[in-house]
CSV table of C-alpha atoms in Angstrom, one decimal:
chain,number,residue,atom,x,y,z
A,1,MET,CA,47.2,92.4,23.5
A,2,ARG,CA,44.6,90.9,25.0
A,3,ILE,CA,43.9,87.1,25.4
A,4,PHE,CA,41.2,85.3,26.7
A,5,GLY,CA,39.3,88.8,26.8
A,6,LYS,CA,41.6,89.4,29.3
A,7,VAL,CA,45.3,92.8,28.8
A,8,ARG,CA,48.1,91.9,29.1
A,9,HIS,CA,50.0,94.0,31.9
A,10,ARG,CA,53.4,93.2,33.8
A,11,PRO,CA,53.5,91.0,36.6
A,12,SER,CA,52.6,93.0,40.1
A,13,ALA,CA,55.2,93.6,43.2
A,14,SER,CA,54.0,90.4,44.3
A,15,TRP,CA,54.2,87.8,42.1
A,16,ARG,CA,57.5,88.9,40.8
A,17,GLN,CA,58.9,88.7,44.8
A,18,ALA,CA,57.2,86.0,44.8
A,19,THR,CA,59.1,84.0,41.4
A,20,ASP,CA,62.4,85.3,43.0
A,21,ARG,CA,62.1,84.0,45.9
A,22,ALA,CA,60.5,80.8,44.6
A,23,PHE,CA,63.9,80.3,42.6
A,24,THR,CA,66.0,81.4,45.2
A,25,LEU,CA,64.4,78.0,47.4
A,26,ILE,CA,64.7,76.2,43.9
A,27,GLY,CA,68.5,76.7,43.8
A,28,ASP,CA,69.0,75.1,47.7
A,29,GLY,CA,66.8,72.3,46.9
A,30,ARG,CA,64.1,73.3,48.6
A,31,TYR,CA,61.1,72.4,45.9
A,32,GLU,CA,58.0,71.8,48.2
A,33,ASP,CA,58.5,75.3,49.5
A,34,ALA,CA,59.3,76.1,45.6
A,35,GLY,CA,56.4,75.3,44.8
A,36,ALA,CA,53.7,76.7,46.8
A,37,LEU,CA,55.1,80.7,45.7
A,38,LEU,CA,55.2,79.3,42.4
A,39,THR,CA,51.6,77.9,42.6
A,40,ARG,CA,49.9,81.5,44.9
A,41,ALA,CA,52.3,83.3,42.1
A,42,ALA,CA,49.5,81.2,39.3
A,43,ASP,CA,47.2,82.2,41.1
A,44,LEU,CA,48.0,86.1,41.3
A,45,GLU,CA,49.4,85.7,37.5
A,46,PRO,CA,47.4,83.4,35.2
A,47,TRP,CA,47.5,85.0,32.3
A,48,LEU,CA,50.3,85.2,32.1
A,49,SER,CA,52.8,82.6,30.7
A,50,GLU,CA,55.5,82.6,32.5
A,51,SER,CA,53.6,81.6,35.3
A,52,TRP,CA,53.3,78.0,34.1
A,53,PHE,CA,56.4,78.6,32.8
A,54,ASN,CA,57.8,78.4,35.8
A,55,LEU,CA,55.7,75.5,37.8
A,56,ALA,CA,56.6,73.5,35.0
A,57,LEU,CA,60.0,74.2,35.2
A,58,LEU,CA,59.9,73.4,38.8
A,59,HIS,CA,58.0,70.3,38.2
A,60,LYS,CA,60.5,68.8,36.1
A,61,PHE,CA,62.9,69.7,38.8
A,62,ARG,CA,61.0,66.8,40.4
A,63,HIS,CA,60.6,64.6,37.8
A,64,ASP,CA,57.0,65.1,38.3
A,65,TRP,CA,56.6,64.6,34.6
A,66,GLU,CA,52.2,64.5,34.5
A,67,GLN,CA,52.8,68.1,36.3
A,68,ALA,CA,55.1,69.1,33.7
A,69,ARG,CA,53.3,68.0,31.4
A,70,ALA,CA,50.1,69.7,32.7
A,71,ALA,CA,52.0,73.2,33.3
A,72,GLY,CA,53.7,73.2,29.8
A,73,LEU,CA,50.5,73.3,28.3
A,74,ARG,CA,48.7,76.5,29.9
A,75,ALA,CA,52.6,78.6,29.4
A,76,VAL,CA,52.9,77.4,25.5
A,77,ALA,CA,48.5,78.4,25.1
A,78,LEU,CA,49.6,81.4,26.5
A,79,LEU,CA,52.0,82.4,23.4
A,80,ASP,CA,52.0,85.6,21.8
A,81,ARG,CA,54.8,84.1,19.1
A,82,GLU,CA,54.1,81.5,17.4
A,83,SER,CA,58.1,79.3,16.6
A,84,GLY,CA,60.9,79.4,19.0
A,85,ALA,CA,60.3,79.5,22.5
A,86,PRO,CA,61.5,77.6,25.4
A,87,ASP,CA,57.8,76.8,26.9
A,88,TRP,CA,58.2,74.4,23.3
A,89,TRP,CA,61.6,72.5,24.8
A,90,ASN,CA,59.7,72.2,27.8
A,91,VAL,CA,57.0,70.9,27.3
A,92,GLY,CA,58.8,68.1,24.9
A,93,ILE,CA,61.1,66.8,27.3
A,94,ALA,CA,58.0,66.0,29.6
A,95,ALA,CA,56.4,64.3,26.6
A,96,THR,CA,59.3,62.6,26.2
A,97,ALA,CA,59.9,61.4,29.0
A,98,LEU,CA,55.8,60.0,29.3
A,99,GLN,CA,56.2,58.5,25.9
A,100,ASP,CA,53.8,60.8,24.6
A,101,TRP,CA,55.2,61.2,21.0
A,102,PRO,CA,52.5,63.1,19.6
A,103,LEU,CA,52.8,65.7,22.0
A,104,ALA,CA,56.7,65.3,21.6
A,105,ARG,CA,56.6,65.3,18.1
A,106,ARG,CA,54.4,68.8,18.0
A,107,SER,CA,56.1,70.4,20.7
A,108,TRP,CA,59.5,70.0,18.7
A,109,GLN,CA,57.9,71.7,15.5
A,110,ALA,CA,56.3,74.3,17.3
A,111,TYR,CA,60.3,74.7,18.6
A,112,GLY,CA,60.9,75.7,14.6
A,113,LEU,CA,62.4,71.8,14.5
A,114,LYS,CA,62.3,69.7,11.3
A,115,VAL,CA,60.5,66.1,12.5
A,116,ARG,CA,60.3,63.7,10.0
A,117,GLY,CA,57.4,61.7,9.8
A,118,ASN,CA,56.8,58.2,10.4
A,119,GLN,CA,54.7,56.1,7.8
A,120,ALA,CA,54.5,52.6,10.0
A,121,ALA,CA,52.8,54.8,13.2
A,122,THR,CA,49.2,54.8,13.3
A,123,VAL,CA,46.9,56.1,15.6
A,124,ALA,CA,46.8,53.9,17.7
A,125,SER,CA,50.8,53.1,18.1
A,126,PRO,CA,52.3,57.0,17.0
A,127,ALA,CA,55.8,56.2,16.6
A,128,GLU,CA,58.5,58.2,19.1
A,129,PRO,CA,60.4,61.1,16.7
A,130,VAL,CA,63.0,59.9,14.8
A,131,GLY,CA,65.7,61.0,11.0
A,132,MET,CA,66.2,64.2,13.0
A,133,GLU,CA,70.1,63.5,12.4
A,134,LEU,CA,70.8,65.7,15.3
A,135,GLY,CA,74.4,64.4,15.3
A,136,SER,CA,77.1,63.6,18.7
A,137,ALA,CA,76.8,65.2,21.5
A,138,ALA,CA,78.1,64.9,25.4
A,139,VAL,CA,75.8,64.5,28.3
A,140,ARG,CA,77.2,64.4,31.6
A,141,LEU,CA,75.8,62.1,33.3
A,142,SER,CA,75.0,62.2,37.5
A,143,PRO,CA,75.5,66.4,37.2
A,144,GLU,CA,74.8,67.1,41.6
A,145,GLY,CA,76.9,64.3,42.0
A,146,GLU,CA,80.1,62.8,41.0
A,147,ALA,CA,79.3,64.2,37.5
A,148,GLU,CA,80.8,62.1,35.1
A,149,VAL,CA,81.2,63.7,31.0
A,150,VAL,CA,80.1,60.9,28.2
A,151,TRP,CA,80.2,61.0,24.4
A,152,GLY,CA,76.7,59.5,22.7
A,153,ARG,CA,74.8,60.0,20.1
A,154,ARG,CA,71.3,62.1,20.3
A,155,LEU,CA,68.2,60.6,19.6
A,156,ASP,CA,65.8,63.7,19.5
A,157,PRO,CA,66.4,66.9,21.4
A,158,ALA,CA,65.9,64.7,24.9
A,159,ARG,CA,67.4,61.7,24.7
A,160,ILE,CA,71.1,60.8,23.7
A,161,GLU,CA,72.2,56.9,23.6
A,162,VAL,CA,75.1,56.8,25.6
A,163,LEU,CA,78.1,55.6,23.6
A,164,SER,CA,81.2,55.9,26.0
A,165,ILE,CA,81.8,53.1,28.9
A,166,PRO,CA,80.8,55.3,31.6
A,167,LEU,CA,82.9,55.6,35.1
A,168,PRO,CA,80.9,53.1,37.1
A,169,SER,CA,81.1,55.5,39.7
A,170,SER,CA,78.5,57.4,37.8
A,171,GLY,CA,76.0,54.0,37.4
A,172,ARG,CA,75.4,54.2,34.0
A,173,ARG,CA,76.5,51.5,31.5
A,174,TRP,CA,77.1,51.4,27.7
A,175,GLY,CA,74.0,51.7,25.7
A,176,GLU,CA,71.2,53.3,28.1
A,177,VAL,CA,69.5,56.3,27.1
A,178,VAL,CA,69.1,59.5,29.1
A,179,LEU,CA,66.8,62.1,29.3
A,180,HIS,CA,68.9,65.0,28.7
A,181,ASP,CA,67.8,69.4,29.8
A,182,GLY,CA,67.4,71.9,27.3
A,183,VAL,CA,70.7,74.0,27.8
A,184,PRO,CA,74.1,73.2,27.4
A,185,HIS,CA,76.5,73.6,29.3
A,186,GLY,CA,79.6,73.9,28.3
A,187,GLU,CA,80.9,72.6,24.8
A,188,ARG,CA,83.6,69.7,23.5
A,189,THR,CA,86.2,70.8,20.7
A,190,THR,CA,87.5,68.5,18.7
A,191,ALA,CA,90.6,67.8,16.1
A,192,ALA,CA,89.7,67.4,12.2
A,193,GLY,CA,91.7,68.2,9.9
A,194,SER,CA,92.7,72.0,9.5
A,195,GLY,CA,89.9,72.6,11.9
A,196,THR,CA,87.8,71.7,14.9
A,197,LEU,CA,84.4,70.3,15.4
A,198,THR,CA,82.3,71.9,18.5
A,199,PHE,CA,79.7,70.0,20.0
A,200,PRO,CA,77.2,71.3,23.3
A,201,VAL,CA,77.6,69.0,26.8
A,202,PHE,CA,74.1,68.8,28.4
A,203,ASP,CA,73.1,67.6,31.4
A,204,GLU,CA,71.2,64.6,32.8
A,205,ILE,CA,67.3,64.7,33.6
A,206,GLU,CA,67.2,60.9,34.3
A,207,LEU,CA,68.2,57.7,33.2
A,208,TRP,CA,65.1,57.4,30.0
A,209,ALA,CA,66.1,52.8,29.1
A,210,PRO,CA,68.6,50.8,31.4
A,211,SER,CA,71.8,48.5,29.4
A,212,PRO,CA,71.3,45.0,30.1
A,213,VAL,CA,75.4,45.2,29.7
A,214,PRO,CA,77.3,45.2,31.9
A,215,THR,CA,80.5,47.5,32.6
A,216,TRP,CA,83.9,45.2,33.3
A,217,VAL,CA,87.4,46.9,34.7
A,218,VAL,CA,90.1,45.2,33.8
A,219,LEU,CA,93.8,45.3,33.4
A,220,LEU,CA,95.6,45.6,30.1
A,221,GLU,CA,99.2,44.7,29.2
A,222,ALA,CA,99.2,46.0,25.9
A,223,ALA,CA,102.9,47.2,24.1
A,224,THR,CA,101.7,49.9,21.7
A,225,GLU,CA,98.6,51.5,21.3
A,226,ALA,CA,98.3,49.5,18.6
A,227,ASP,CA,97.8,46.6,20.4
A,228,ARG,CA,95.0,48.9,22.8
A,229,ASP,CA,93.6,50.3,19.7
A,230,ALA,CA,92.8,46.4,18.5
A,231,LEU,CA,90.4,45.5,21.7
A,232,GLU,CA,88.8,48.0,20.8
A,233,ARG,CA,88.2,47.2,17.3
A,234,LEU,CA,87.6,42.8,18.4
A,235,ALA,CA,85.2,44.8,21.2
A,236,ALA,CA,83.1,46.9,18.7
A,237,ASP,CA,83.0,44.3,16.1
A,238,ALA,CA,80.5,42.0,18.3
A,239,GLY,CA,79.1,45.0,18.9
A,240,PHE,CA,80.2,46.1,21.7
A,241,ALA,CA,82.4,48.1,23.4
A,242,ALA,CA,86.3,48.8,25.4
A,243,GLU,CA,87.5,51.4,26.4
A,244,ASP,CA,91.3,52.8,27.4
A,245,TRP,CA,90.0,54.2,30.8
A,246,SER,CA,93.8,55.9,31.3
A,247,SER,CA,93.7,57.8,28.0
A,248,SER,CA,89.9,59.1,28.0
A,249,VAL,CA,89.5,59.2,31.1
A,250,ARG,CA,90.5,63.4,32.6
A,251,LEU,CA,89.5,65.0,36.5
A,252,LEU,CA,88.9,67.9,36.2
A,253,CYS,CA,87.2,71.2,38.3
A,254,ARG,CA,83.8,72.0,37.6
A,255,MET,CA,84.5,75.3,36.4
A,256,CYS,CA,86.5,73.4,33.9
A,257,SER,CA,84.2,70.7,32.8
A,258,GLU,CA,81.5,73.4,32.5
A,259,SER,CA,83.5,75.5,29.5
A,260,ARG,CA,83.9,75.1,25.9
A,261,MET,CA,87.0,72.6,26.4
A,262,THR,CA,89.1,70.3,24.3
A,263,SER,CA,88.4,66.0,23.8
A,264,ASP,CA,90.9,63.8,23.2
A,265,GLU,CA,88.0,62.6,20.4
A,266,GLY,CA,89.7,63.8,16.9
A,267,ASP,CA,93.1,64.0,15.4
A,268,GLY,CA,95.8,65.1,17.1
A,269,GLU,CA,98.1,65.0,20.1
A,270,HIS,CA,95.9,66.4,23.2
A,271,LEU,CA,97.8,68.3,26.5
A,272,ASP,CA,95.2,69.4,27.9
A,273,PRO,CA,96.4,72.3,30.4
A,274,HIS,CA,93.1,71.8,32.7
A,275,ASP,CA,93.5,68.4,33.1
A,276,HIS,CA,94.0,68.3,36.9
A,277,SER,CA,95.1,64.3,37.4
A,278,GLU,CA,98.7,63.5,38.9
A,279,PRO,CA,101.0,60.9,38.0
A,280,GLY,CA,100.6,58.0,39.0
A,281,HIS,CA,96.4,58.4,38.9
A,282,PRO,CA,93.5,57.6,35.8
A,283,GLY,CA,93.7,60.8,33.1
A,284,PRO,CA,95.8,61.3,30.7
A,285,LEU,CA,98.7,63.6,32.2
A,286,GLY,CA,98.9,61.1,35.3
A,287,HIS,CA,100.0,58.0,32.6
A,288,ARG,CA,102.7,59.8,31.5
A,289,THR,CA,106.4,59.7,32.2
A,290,ALA,CA,109.4,61.8,32.0
A,291,GLY,CA,110.6,61.0,28.1
A,292,GLU,CA,108.4,58.6,27.3
A,293,LEU,CA,103.8,58.8,25.8
A,294,TRP,CA,103.3,55.1,26.3
A,295,VAL,CA,102.8,53.0,29.7
A,296,PRO,CA,101.7,49.2,28.7
A,297,GLU,CA,99.4,48.9,31.6
A,298,ARG,CA,96.5,50.0,31.1
A,299,GLU,CA,93.0,50.8,32.5
A,300,CYS,CA,90.4,49.4,31.0
A,301,GLY,CA,86.2,49.3,30.4
A,302,ILE,CA,84.5,46.9,28.6
A,303,ALA,CA,81.2,46.5,28.5
A,304,ALA,CA,80.1,42.6,26.8
A,305,PRO,CA,77.9,40.4,28.0
A,306,ALA,CA,79.5,38.2,30.7
A,307,GLY,CA,80.0,35.0,28.0
A,308,LEU,CA,81.3,37.4,25.9
A,309,VAL,CA,83.9,39.1,27.2
A,310,ARG,CA,86.8,36.3,28.5
A,311,GLY,CA,86.4,35.5,25.0
A,312,LEU,CA,87.6,38.9,24.0
A,313,LEU,CA,90.4,39.2,25.9
A,314,ASP,CA,91.3,35.7,25.0
A,315,GLY,CA,91.4,36.7,21.2
A,316,TRP,CA,92.8,39.5,21.8
A,317,VAL,CA,95.7,37.7,23.5
A,318,ALA,CA,95.6,35.2,20.9
A,319,ASP,CA,96.3,37.3,17.7
A,320,SER,CA,99.4,39.0,20.2
A,321,PRO,CA,101.0,37.0,22.6
A,322,ASP,CA,104.3,38.3,23.0
A,323,THR,CA,103.1,42.0,23.5
A,324,ARG,CA,99.7,41.2,24.9
A,325,GLU,CA,98.7,39.8,28.4
A,326,TRP,CA,95.3,40.1,31.4
A,327,ARG,CA,94.9,40.0,34.6
A,328,ASP,CA,91.5,41.2,36.9
A,329,LEU,CA,88.8,41.3,35.2
A,330,GLU,CA,85.7,42.6,37.5
A,331,GLU,CA,82.4,43.0,36.7
A,332,VAL,CA,81.6,47.1,38.1
A,333,CYS,CA,78.4,48.0,37.0
């Protein structure tokens, strides 16, 4: 096959050696050294789309989105197939990071995804891709640090709006939008009637849009699960969120987290053998006692403005003062 008058051929031994060594360095976090080798590989084989795909991948790891977009566009220009190539997905991520919406739409379409038109868009002010109906997914926040998997709503193939209340160690808030990678690392399944639903777990790349809503932690005395549920509904009705961290937080090893895991979302009772919580520590198993399935003292996360959070809690108690109480409210993120 001829491209720009050149004959495509198998990469040379020098190209393969430079590329293999570069990815070893990437695995060690030595991006500068890897970049020098991948640039050399691209000089050796400029007609290979893989040369530019690898450089685009490196720039994505470095969050250098201008360079990732430039290398990615060179890669897709050399492709020998019309759709479905991962090169287009990387271009789409870079374009989304840069808010280059025309290129983002073109990338998802070239990959083979349907992107609806937007009547409000103009040449001077192109709109971001919307209405792709990708549903829910989980995202792993801070994947290289204290990784935490939370639930969210997919806005497009590269962004998720966080709908869980992350723990403060993640540095993330409810309502934030994070840019995520394209290849899932793990799955979560939920019970749904007589079957199960499966959701991918994507790794966060970086924060795309911050949330102004702070995160609070509070200790509740909730006599029953219904009392706890009432607070979560009250917060949701106000346009914010509350989450019982005592039951939603599970401590998992990396292998379990990146595998196919059953979630506590959905119907039915969940007793997860992979939960590494211990009695007295956060997590579903850590909050179970012999002969009991409910412990009234709950650690709860709340996402709400400072001027509203105490009113929410006081209103919750006022609805059933004999079964509800709160204390030790603290802003944590």
